mmCIF file of C-alpha atoms in Angstrom:
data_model
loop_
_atom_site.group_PDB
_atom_site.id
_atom_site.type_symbol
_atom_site.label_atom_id
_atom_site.label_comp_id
_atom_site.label_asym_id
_atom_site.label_seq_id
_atom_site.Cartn_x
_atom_site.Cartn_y
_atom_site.Cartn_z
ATOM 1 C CA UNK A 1 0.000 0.000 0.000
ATOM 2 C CA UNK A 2 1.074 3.607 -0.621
ATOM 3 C CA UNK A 3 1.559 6.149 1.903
ATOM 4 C CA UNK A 4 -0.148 8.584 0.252
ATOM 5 C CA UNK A 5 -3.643 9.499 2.275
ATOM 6 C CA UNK A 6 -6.946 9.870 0.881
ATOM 7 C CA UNK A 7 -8.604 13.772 0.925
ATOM 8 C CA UNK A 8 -11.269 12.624 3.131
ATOM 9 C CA UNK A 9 -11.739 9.809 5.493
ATOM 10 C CA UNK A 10 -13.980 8.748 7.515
ATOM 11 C CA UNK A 11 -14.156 6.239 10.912
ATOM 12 C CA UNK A 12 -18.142 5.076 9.889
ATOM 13 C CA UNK A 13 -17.946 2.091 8.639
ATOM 14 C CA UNK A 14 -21.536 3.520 6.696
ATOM 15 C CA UNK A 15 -19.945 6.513 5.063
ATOM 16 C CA UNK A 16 -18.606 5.848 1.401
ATOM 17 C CA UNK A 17 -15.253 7.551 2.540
ATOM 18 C CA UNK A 18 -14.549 5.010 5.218
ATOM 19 C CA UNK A 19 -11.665 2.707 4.509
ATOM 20 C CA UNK A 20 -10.938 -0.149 6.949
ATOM 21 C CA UNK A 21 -7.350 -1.160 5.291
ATOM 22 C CA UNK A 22 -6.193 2.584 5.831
ATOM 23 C CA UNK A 23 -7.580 2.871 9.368
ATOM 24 C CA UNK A 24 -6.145 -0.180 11.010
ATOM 25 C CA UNK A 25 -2.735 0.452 9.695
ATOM 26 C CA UNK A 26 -3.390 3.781 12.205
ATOM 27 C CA UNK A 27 -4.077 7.560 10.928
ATOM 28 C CA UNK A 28 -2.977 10.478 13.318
ATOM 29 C CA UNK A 29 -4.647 13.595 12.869
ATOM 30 C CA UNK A 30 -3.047 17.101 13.058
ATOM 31 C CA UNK A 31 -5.577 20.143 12.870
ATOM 32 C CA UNK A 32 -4.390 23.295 13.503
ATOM 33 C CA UNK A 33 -0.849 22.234 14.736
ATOM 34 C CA UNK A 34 -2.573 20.009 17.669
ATOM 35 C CA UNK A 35 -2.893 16.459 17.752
ATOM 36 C CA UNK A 36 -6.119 15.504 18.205
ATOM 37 C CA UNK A 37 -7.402 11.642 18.514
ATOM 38 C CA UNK A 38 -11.363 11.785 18.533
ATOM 39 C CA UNK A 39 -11.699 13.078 14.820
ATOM 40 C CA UNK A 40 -14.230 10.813 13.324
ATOM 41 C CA UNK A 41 -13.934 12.169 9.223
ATOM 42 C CA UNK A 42 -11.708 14.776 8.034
ATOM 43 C CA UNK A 43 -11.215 16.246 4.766
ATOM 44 C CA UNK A 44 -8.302 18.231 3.828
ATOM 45 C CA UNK A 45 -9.014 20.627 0.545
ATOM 46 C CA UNK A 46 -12.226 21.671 2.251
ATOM 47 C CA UNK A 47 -9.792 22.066 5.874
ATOM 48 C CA UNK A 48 -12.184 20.161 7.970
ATOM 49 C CA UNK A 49 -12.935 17.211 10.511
ATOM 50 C CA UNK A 50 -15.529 16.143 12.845
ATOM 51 C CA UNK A 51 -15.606 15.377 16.221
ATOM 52 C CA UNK A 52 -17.660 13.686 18.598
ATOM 53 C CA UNK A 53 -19.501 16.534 20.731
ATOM 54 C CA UNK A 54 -19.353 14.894 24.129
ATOM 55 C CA UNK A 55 -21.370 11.869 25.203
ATOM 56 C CA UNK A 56 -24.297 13.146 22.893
ATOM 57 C CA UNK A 57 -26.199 10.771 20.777
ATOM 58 C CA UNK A 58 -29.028 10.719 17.992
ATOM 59 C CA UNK A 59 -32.378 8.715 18.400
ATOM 60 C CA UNK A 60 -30.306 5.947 16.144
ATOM 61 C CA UNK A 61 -27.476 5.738 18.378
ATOM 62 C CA UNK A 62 -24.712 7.589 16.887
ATOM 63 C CA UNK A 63 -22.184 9.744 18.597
ATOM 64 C CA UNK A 64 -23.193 13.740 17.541
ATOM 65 C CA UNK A 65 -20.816 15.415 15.809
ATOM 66 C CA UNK A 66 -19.293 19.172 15.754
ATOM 67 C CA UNK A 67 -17.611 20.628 12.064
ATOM 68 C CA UNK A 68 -14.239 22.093 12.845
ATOM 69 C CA UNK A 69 -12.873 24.295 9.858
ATOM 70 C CA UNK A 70 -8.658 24.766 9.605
ATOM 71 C CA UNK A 71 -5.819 23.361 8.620
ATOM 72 C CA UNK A 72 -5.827 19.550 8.768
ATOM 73 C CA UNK A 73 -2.529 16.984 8.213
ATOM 74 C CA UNK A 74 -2.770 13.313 8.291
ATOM 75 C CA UNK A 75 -0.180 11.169 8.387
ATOM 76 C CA UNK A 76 0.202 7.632 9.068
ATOM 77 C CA UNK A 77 0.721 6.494 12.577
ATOM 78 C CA UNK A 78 3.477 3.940 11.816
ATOM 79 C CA UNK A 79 5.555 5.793 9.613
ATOM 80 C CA UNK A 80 5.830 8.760 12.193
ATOM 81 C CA UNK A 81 6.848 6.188 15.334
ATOM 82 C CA UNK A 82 9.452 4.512 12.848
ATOM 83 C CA UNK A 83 11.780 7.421 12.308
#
């Protein structure tokens, strides 16, 4: 596999942008400088990712979710820890 990321990902296995391969080989998020763990989708040409607003849930179970807009860098967990 490549290490070249995808523009948008997502952790829902439901959303057409989620992709299981990518995610278990581990994806760290960077948005605005900061490391941030709970980011459930991100896309980086629109600068965006979601996060899980507390313990919040819809009437189907799902975790709510807040829109961040900024800068957002992916990178792949394993490459990072390697060098």
């Amino acid at each position: 596999m490549t290490d070249t990321l995808p523009d948008r990902l997502s952790s829902d296995p439901r959303s057409p942008y989620h992709n299981a391969e990518l995610l278990e080989r581990g994806i760290g998020i960077r948005f605005k400088g900061v490391e941030k763990t709970n980011v459930e989708e991100y896309c980086v040409s629109e600068g965006w990712i979601r996060v899980a607003a507390g313990k919040a849930r819809d009437r189907f179970g799902n975790p709510l979710t807040i829109k961040l807009t900024g800068t957002v860098e992916p990178y792949l967990r394993d490459a990072d820890s390697s060098e």
